[in-house]
Coordinates of C-alpha atoms and ligand atoms in Angstrom, one line a residue:
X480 CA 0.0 0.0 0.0
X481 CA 1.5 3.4 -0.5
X482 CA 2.4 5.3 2.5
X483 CA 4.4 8.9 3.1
X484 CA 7.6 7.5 2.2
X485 CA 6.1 6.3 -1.4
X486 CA 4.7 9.6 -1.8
X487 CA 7.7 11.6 -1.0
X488 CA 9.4 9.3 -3.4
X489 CA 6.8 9.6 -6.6
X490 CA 7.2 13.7 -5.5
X491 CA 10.7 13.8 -5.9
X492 CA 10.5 11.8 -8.9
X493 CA 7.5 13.8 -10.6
X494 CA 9.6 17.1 -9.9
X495 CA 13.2 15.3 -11.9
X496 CA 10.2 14.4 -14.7
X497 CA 9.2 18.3 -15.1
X498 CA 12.6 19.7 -14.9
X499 CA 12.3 18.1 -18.5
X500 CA 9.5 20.1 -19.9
X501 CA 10.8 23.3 -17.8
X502 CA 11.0 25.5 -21.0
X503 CA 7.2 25.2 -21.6
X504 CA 4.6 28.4 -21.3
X505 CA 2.2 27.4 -18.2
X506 CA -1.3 26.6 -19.2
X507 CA -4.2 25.8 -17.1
X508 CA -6.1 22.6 -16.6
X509 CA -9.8 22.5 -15.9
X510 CA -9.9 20.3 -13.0
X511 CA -12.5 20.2 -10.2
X512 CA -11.9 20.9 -6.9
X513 CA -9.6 18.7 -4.7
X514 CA -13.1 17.9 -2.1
X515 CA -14.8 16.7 -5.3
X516 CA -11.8 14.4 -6.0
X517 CA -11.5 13.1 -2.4
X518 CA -14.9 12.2 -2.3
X519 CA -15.0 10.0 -5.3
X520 CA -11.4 8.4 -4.4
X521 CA -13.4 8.0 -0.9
X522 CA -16.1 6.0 -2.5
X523 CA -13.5 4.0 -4.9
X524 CA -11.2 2.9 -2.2
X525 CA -14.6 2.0 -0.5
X526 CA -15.5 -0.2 -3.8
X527 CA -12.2 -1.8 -3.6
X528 CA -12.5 -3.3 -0.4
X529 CA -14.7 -5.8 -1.8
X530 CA -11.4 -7.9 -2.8
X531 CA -9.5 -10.6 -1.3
X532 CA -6.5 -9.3 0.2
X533 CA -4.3 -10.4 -2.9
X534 CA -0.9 -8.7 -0.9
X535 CA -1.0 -10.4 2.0
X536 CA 0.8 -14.1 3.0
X537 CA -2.4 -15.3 4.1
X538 CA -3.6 -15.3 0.3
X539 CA -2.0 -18.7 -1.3
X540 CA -4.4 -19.6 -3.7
X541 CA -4.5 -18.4 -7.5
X542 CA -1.6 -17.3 -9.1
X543 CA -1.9 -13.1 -7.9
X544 CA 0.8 -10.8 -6.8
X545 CA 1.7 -7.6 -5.8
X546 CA 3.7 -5.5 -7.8
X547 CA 6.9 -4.2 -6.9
X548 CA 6.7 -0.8 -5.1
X549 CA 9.3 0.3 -7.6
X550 CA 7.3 -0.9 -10.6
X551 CA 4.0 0.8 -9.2
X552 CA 6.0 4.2 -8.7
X553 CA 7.5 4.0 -11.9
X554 CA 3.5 3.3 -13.7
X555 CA 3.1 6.2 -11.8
X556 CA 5.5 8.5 -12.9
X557 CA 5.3 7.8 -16.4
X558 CA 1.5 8.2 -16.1
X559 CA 1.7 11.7 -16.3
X560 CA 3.0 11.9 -19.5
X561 CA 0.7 8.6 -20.5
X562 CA 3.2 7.4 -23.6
X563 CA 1.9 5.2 -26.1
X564 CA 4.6 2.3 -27.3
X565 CA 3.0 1.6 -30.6
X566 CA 5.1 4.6 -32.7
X567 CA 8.3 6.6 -31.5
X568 CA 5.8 9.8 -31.9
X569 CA 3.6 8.6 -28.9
X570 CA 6.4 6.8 -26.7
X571 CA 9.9 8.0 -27.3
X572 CA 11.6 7.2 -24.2
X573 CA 9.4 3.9 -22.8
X574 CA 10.4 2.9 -26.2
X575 CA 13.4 2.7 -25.8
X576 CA 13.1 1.6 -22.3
X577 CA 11.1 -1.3 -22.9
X578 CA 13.6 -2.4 -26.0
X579 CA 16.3 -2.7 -23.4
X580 CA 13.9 -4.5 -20.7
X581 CA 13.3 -6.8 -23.4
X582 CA 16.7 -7.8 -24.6
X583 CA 17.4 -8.5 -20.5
X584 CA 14.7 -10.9 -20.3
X585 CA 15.6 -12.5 -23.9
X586 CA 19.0 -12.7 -22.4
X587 CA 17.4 -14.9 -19.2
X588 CA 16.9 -17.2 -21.4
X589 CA 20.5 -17.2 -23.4
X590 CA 19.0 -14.7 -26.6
X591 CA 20.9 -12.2 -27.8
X592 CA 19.4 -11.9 -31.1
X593 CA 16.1 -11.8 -31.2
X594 CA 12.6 -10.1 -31.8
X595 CA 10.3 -9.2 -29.5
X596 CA 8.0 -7.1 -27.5
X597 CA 5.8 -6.0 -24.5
X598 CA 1.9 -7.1 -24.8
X599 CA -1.1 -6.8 -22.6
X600 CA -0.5 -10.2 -21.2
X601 CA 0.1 -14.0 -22.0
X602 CA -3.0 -14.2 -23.9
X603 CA -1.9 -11.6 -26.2
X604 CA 1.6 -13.0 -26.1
X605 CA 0.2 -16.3 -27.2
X606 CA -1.9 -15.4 -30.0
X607 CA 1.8 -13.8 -31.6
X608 CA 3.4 -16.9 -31.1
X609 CA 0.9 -19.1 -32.8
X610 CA 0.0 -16.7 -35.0
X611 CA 3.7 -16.5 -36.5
X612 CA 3.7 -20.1 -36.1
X613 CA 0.8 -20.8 -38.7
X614 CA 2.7 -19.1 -40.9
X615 CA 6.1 -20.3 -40.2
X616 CA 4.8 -23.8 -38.7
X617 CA 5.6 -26.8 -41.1
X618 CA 8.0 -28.4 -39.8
X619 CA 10.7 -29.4 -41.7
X620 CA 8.9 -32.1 -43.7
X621 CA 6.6 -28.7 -44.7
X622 CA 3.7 -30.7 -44.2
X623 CA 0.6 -29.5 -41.9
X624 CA -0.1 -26.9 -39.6
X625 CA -1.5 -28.8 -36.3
X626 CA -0.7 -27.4 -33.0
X627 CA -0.3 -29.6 -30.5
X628 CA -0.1 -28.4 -26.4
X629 CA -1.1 -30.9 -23.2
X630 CA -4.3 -31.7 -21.7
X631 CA -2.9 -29.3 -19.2
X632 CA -2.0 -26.7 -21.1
X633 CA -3.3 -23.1 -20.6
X634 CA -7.1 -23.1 -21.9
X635 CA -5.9 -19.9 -24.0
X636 CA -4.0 -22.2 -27.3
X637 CA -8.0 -24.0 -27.9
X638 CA -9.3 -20.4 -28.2
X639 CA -6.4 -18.2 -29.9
X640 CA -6.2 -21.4 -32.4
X641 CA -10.0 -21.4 -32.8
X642 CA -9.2 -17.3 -33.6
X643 CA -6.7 -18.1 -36.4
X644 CA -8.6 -20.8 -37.6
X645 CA -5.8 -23.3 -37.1
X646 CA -6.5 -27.1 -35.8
X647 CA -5.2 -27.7 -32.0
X648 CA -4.9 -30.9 -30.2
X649 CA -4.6 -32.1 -26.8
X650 CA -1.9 -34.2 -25.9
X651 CA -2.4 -36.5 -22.8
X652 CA -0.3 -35.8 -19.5
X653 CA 1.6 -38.2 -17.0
X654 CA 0.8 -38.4 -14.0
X655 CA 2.8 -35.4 -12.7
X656 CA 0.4 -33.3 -15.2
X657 CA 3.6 -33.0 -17.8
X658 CA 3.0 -34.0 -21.5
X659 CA 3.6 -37.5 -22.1
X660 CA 6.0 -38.7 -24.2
X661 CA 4.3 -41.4 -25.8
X662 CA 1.2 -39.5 -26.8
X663 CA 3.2 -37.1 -28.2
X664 CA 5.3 -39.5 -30.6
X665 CA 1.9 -41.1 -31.5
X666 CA 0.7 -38.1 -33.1
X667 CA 3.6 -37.2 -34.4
X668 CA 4.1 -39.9 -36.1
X669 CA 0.5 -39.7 -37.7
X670 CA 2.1 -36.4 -39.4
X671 CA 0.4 -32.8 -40.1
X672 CA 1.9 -31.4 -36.9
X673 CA 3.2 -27.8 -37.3
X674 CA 4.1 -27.1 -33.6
X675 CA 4.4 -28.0 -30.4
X676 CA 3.6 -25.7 -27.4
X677 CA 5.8 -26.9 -24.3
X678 CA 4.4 -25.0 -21.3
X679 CA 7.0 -24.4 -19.0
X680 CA 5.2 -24.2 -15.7
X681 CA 1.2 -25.2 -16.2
X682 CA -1.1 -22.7 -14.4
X683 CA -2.5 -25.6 -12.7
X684 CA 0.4 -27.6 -10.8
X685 CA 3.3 -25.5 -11.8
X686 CA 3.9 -28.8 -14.1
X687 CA 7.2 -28.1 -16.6
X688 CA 6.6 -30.3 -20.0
X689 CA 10.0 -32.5 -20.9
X690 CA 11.2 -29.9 -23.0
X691 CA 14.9 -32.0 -23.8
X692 CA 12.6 -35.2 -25.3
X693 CA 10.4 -32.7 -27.0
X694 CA 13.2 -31.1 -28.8
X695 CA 14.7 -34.4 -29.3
X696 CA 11.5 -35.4 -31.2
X697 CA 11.6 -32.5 -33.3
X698 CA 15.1 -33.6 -34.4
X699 CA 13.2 -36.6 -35.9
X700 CA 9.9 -34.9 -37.1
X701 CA 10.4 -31.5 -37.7
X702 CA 8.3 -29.3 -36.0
X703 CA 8.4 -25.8 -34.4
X704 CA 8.5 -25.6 -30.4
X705 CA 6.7 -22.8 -28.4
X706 CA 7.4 -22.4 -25.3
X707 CA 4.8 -21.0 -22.9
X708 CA 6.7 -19.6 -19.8
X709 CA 3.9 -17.4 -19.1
X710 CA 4.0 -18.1 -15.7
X711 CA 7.2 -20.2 -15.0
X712 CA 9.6 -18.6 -17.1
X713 CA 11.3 -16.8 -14.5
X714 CA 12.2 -19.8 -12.6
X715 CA 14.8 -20.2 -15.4
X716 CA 16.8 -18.4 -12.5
X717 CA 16.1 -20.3 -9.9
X718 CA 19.0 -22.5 -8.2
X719 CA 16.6 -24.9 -6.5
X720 CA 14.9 -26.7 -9.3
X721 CA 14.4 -30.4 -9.4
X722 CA 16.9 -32.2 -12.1
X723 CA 14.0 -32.2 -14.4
X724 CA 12.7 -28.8 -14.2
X725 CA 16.1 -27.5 -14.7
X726 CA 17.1 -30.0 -17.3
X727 CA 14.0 -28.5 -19.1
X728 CA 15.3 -24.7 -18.7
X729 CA 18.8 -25.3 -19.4
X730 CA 17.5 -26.0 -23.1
X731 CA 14.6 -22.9 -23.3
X732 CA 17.1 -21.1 -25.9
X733 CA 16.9 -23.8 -28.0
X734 CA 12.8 -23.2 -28.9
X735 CA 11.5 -21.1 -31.7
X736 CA 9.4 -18.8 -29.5
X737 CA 9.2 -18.0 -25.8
X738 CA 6.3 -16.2 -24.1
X739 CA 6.3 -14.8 -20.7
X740 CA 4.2 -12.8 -18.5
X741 CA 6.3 -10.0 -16.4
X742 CA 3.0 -9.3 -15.0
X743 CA 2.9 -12.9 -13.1
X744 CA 5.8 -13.5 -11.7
X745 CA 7.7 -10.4 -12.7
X746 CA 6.6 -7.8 -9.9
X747 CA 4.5 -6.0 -13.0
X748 CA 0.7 -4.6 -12.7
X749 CA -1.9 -6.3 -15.0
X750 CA -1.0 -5.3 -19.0
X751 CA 2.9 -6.8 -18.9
X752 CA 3.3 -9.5 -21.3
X753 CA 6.2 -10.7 -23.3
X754 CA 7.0 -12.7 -26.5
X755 CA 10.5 -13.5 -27.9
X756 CA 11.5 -15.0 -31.1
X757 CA 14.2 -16.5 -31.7
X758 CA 14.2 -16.0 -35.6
X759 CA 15.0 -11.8 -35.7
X760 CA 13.0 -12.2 -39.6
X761 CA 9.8 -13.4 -38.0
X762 CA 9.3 -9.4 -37.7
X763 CA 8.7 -8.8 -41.4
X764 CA 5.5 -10.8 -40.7
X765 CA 3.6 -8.0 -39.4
X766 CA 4.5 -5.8 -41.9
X767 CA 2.1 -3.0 -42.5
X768 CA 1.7 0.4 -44.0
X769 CA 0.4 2.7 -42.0
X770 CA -0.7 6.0 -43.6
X771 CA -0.2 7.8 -40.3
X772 CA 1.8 6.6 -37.6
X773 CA 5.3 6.4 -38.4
X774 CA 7.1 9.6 -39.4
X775 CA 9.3 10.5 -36.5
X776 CA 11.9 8.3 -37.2
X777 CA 13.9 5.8 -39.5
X778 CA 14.3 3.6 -36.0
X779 CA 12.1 0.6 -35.2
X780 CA 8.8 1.7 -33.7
X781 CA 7.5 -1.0 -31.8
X782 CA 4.2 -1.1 -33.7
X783 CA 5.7 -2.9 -36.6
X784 CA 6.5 -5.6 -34.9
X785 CA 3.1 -6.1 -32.9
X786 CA -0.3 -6.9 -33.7
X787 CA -2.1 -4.9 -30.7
X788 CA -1.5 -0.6 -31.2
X789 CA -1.4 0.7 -28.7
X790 CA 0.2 -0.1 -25.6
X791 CA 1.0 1.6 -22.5
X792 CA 4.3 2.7 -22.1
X793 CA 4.1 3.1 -18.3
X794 CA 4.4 -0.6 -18.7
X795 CA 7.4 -0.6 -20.2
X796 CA 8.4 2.3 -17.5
X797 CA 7.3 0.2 -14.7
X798 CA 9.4 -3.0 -16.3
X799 CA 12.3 -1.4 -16.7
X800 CA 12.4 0.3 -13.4
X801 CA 12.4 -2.8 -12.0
X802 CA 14.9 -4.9 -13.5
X803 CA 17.4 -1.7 -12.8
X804 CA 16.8 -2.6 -9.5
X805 CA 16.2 -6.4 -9.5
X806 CA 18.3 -7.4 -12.2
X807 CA 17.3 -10.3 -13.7
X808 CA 20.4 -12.7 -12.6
X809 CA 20.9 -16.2 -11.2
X810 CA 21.4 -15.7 -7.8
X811 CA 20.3 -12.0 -7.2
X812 CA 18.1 -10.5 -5.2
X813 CA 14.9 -11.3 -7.8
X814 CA 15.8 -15.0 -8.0
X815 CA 15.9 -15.5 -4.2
X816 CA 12.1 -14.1 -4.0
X817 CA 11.3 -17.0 -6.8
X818 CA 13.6 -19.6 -4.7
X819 CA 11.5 -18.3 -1.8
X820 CA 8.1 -19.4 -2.9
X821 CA 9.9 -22.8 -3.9
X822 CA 11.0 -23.6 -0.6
X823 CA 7.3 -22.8 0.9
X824 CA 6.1 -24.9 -1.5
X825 CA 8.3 -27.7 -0.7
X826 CA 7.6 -26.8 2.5
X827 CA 3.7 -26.9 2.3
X828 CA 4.1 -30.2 0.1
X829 CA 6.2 -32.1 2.9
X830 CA 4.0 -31.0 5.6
X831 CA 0.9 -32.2 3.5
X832 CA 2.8 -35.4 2.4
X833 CA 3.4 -36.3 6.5
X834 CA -0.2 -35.4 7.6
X835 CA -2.8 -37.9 7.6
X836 CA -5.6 -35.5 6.9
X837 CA -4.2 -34.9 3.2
X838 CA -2.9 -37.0 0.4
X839 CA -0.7 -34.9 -1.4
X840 CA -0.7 -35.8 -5.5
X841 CA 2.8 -35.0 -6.6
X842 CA 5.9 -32.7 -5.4
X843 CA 6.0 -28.9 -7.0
X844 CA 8.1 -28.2 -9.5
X845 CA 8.1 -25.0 -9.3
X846 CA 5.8 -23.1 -6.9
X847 CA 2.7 -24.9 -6.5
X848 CA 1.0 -27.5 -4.8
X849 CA -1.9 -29.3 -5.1
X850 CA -3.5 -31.8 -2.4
X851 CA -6.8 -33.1 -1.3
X852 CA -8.4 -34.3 2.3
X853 CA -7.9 -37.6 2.8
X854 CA -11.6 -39.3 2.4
X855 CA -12.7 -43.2 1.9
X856 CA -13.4 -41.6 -2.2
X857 CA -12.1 -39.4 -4.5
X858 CA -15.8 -38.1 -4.4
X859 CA -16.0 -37.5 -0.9
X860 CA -12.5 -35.5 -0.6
X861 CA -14.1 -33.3 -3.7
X862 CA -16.8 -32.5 -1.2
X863 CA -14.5 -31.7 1.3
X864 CA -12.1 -29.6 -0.8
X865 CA -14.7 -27.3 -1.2
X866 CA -15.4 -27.1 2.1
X867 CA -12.0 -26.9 3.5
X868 CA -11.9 -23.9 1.0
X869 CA -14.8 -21.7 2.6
X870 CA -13.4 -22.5 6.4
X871 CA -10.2 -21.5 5.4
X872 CA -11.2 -18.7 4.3
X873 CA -13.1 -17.8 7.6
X874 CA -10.2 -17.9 9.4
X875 CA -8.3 -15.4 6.8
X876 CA -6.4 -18.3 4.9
X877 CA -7.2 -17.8 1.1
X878 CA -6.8 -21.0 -1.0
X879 CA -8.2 -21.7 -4.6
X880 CA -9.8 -24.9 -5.4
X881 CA -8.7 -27.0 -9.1
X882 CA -10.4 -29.5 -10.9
X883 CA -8.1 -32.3 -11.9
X884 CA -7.7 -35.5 -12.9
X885 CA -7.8 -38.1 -10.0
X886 CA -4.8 -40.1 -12.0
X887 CA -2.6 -37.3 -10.7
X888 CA -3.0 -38.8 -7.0
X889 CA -2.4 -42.6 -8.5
X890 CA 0.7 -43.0 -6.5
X891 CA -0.7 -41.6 -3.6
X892 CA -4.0 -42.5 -2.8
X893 CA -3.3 -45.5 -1.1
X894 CA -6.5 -46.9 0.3
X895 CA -8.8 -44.2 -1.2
X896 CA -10.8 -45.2 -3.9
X897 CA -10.6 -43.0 -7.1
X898 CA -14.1 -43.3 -8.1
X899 CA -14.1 -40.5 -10.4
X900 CA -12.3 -39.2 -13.6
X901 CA -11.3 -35.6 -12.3
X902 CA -11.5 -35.1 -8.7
X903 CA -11.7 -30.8 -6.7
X904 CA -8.7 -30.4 -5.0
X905 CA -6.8 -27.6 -3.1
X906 CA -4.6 -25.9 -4.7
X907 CA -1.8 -23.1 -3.3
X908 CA 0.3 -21.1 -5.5
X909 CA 2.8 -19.6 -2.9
X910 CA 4.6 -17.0 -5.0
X911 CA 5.4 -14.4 -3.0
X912 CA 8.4 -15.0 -1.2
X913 CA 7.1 -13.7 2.3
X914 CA 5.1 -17.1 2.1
X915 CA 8.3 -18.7 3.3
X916 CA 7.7 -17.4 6.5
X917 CA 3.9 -17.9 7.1
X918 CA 4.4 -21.3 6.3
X919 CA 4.1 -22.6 9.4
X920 CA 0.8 -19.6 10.3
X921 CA -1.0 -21.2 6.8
X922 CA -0.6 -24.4 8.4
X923 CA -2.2 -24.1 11.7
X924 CA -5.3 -22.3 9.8
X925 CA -5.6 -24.6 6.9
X926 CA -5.7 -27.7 9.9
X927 CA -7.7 -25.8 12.0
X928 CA -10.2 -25.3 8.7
X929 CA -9.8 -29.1 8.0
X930 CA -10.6 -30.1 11.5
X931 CA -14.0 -28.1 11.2
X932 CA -15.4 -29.6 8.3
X933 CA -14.1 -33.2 9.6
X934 CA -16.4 -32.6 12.7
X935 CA -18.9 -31.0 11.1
X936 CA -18.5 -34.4 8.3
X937 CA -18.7 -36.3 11.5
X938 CA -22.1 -35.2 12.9
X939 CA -25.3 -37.2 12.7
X940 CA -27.6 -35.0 9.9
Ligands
LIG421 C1 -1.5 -17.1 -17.3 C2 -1.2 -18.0 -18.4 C3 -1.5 -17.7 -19.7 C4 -2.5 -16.5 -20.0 O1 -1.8 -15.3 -19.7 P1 -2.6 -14.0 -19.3 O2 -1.6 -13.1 -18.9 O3 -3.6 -14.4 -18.2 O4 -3.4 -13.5 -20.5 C5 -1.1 -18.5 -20.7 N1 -0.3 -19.6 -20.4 C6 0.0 -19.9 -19.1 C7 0.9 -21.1 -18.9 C8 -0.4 -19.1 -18.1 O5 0.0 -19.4 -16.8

């Protein structure tokens, strides 16, 4: 929440912003009165009560974060002028600014060459990605167009395929929710594939898809890889992945396209999204004439090489800012926050996995964990998840509930019969790094919450 010190800070700030524009004759702006203003802000603030409290450690549920006090101040700063990143004219210096924010993250993941650009968000970022690939997609052999991404991919690659009118099929997952191997090489083999969309981190689980088979299989059948980092990418930084998940970043250069969302795990507000290609020529795909946009300069405006106009340049402001002062480097002060949420995942996951009121399906790979009550059937525990969800969030802890398939608790389930396909579940994304030390706080509420509904379960109706 901003307090005085923020203030003082966006003052100081504001006044090193208008020292630029000190040569201009003052002119006045019709605003109303301050009492009118503080009045509606009243009522606003009022209206935004009505959330859960999305900043604090007691939310561990969907995948929601606050932004970096840096990043918010910087939005705010470069409010005031409100650039617009699609031309030069409308965004000179958050041009520029989110060109350099860019290369940084491309170099995260070992780019130095490159194209690529700021979008409102991974949906956004997606749609590029396949829509370059439908025109770039067939594979080597040149042969079809088919996009291919896991049961568990992000529900965005059925719709943004459905937009460009290009076929999209599921590929089944293991039972760590990562896409299996054989059901890839089965459809593969059947030809007509144009890409493959690894998702590096699924928004359910956190699962990472087997990127070094994957890219292994497109030595033998040709295909384009996307990679959809929009929510793990970052963890390409972390130093305490499993041998898998890091086996799977140590090769994210090696794709054709990358998206990721700075606006998930990259301290950004909403409208931060980011997609890399590796090919630098995929950018004469979006060429376009426009009859009025692009006179200021011979330089690349950022408009020719993205579909959306425009774009806010605050964002690019608000990136930037950030990653000059959290650069974006293996063992820096950024990647500690990510290793953070790891360990309180790991941390959730073991006590879960020792507790004989859960049954915990698989360990995180990255920052997420998903578990359910243990019941006498997979139907039962689905009751209980939801229940467990509303006591928890009586007693302040904020969980989100998932709907997955009860194969993913195979290993686990010991006694408990799986009498259903897809079972509700609890689910915890723990990605703010102050979760590390509620851990033990989440705990005592989630068992206290547990405990209720077991009684409550218990009771004669
Ligand atoms: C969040 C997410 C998306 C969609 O991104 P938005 O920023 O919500 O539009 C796509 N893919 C994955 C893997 C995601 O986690």
């Amino acid at each position: 929440m901003f307090d005085n010190d923020d203030v003082e800070l966006l003052r100081q700030a504001s006044a090193k912003l208008c020292e630029g524009f000190a040569a201009l004759p003052g002119f006045d702006v019709a605003v109303p009165g301050a009492e009118r203003m503080a009045d509606v802000l009243s009522l606003t603030a009022e209206r935004l009560q009505n959330n859960y409290p999305y900043f604090h450690p007691l939310y561990a549920g969907q995948m929601l974060k606050p932004p970096h006090p840096v990043a918010r101040l910087a939005d705010a700063l470069a409010m005031q002028i409100n650039p617009n990143n699609h031309a030069l004219d409308g965004g000179r210096a958050t041009s520029a600014m989110e060109k350099e924010a860019v290369a940084e993250i491309a170099a995260m993941f070992g780019w130095r060459e490159f194209v690529g650009h700021l979008c409102s968000g991974g949906t956004m970022a997606n749609l590029e990605a396949l829509w370059v690939a439908g025109q770039r997609g067939a594979g080597a052999r040149g042969a079809g167009k088919t996009i291919l991404a896991s049961e568990q991919a992000h529900y965005t690659h059925k719709r943004i395929s459905a937009v460009l009118q290009l076929s999209c099929e599921s590929v089944a997952v293991d039972a760590c929710g990562r896409m299996g191997l054989n059901a890839l090489e089965e459809r593969l083999a059947r030809g007509d594939v144009g890409t493959v969309v690894a998702t590096m981190g699924t928004t359910a689980t956190g699962s990472v898809d087997p990127l070094p088979e994957i890219l292994r299989l497109r030595e033998k059948y040709g295909f384009r890889v996307h990679a959809d980092a929009a929510y793990g990418g970052y963890f390409a930084l972390a130093g305490n992945l499993g041998d898998a998940a890091r086996a799977a970043f140590a090769l994210i250069a090696e794709v054709d396209s990358i998206v990721v969302d700075p606006h998930k795990h990259g301290l950004q507000p909403y409208g931060c999204g980011c997609v890399l290609f590796r090919d630098p020529a995929v950018g004469q795909l979006y060429k376009h004439d426009s009859p009025y946009t692009y006179f200021s300069s011979a330089e690349l405006h950022l408009g020719e090489i993205s579909l959306e106009c425009s774009r806010a340049g605050a964002a690019a402001a608000a990136l930037w800012a950030t990653q000059r002062l959290l650069p974006l480097a293996k063992d820096g002060e950024f990647a500690r926050g990510l290793e953070r949420g790891r360990e309180a995942a790991l941390e959730l996951y073991r006590r879960v996995s020792h507790s004989e009121k859960f049954v915990a399906a698989f360990a995180p790979e990255l920052d997420i964990v998903v578990f359910m009550p243990r019941a006498a059937t997979a139907s039962e525990a689905s009751v209980h998840s939801r229940r467990i969800f509303a006591a928890a969030a009586e007693r302040g802890l904020h969980l989100a509930i998932a709907e997955l398939p009860a194969r993913f608790w195979e290993a686990t389930a010991g006694a408990m019969r799986l009498d259903r396909e897809t079972m509700t579940c609890l689910r915890s994304v723990l990605m703010k790094p102050e979760h590390l030390d509620w851990i033990a706080r989440i705990w005592e509420r989630l068992e206290a919450a547990t405990d209720a509904v077991a009684d409550g379960a218990g009771k004669p109706r």
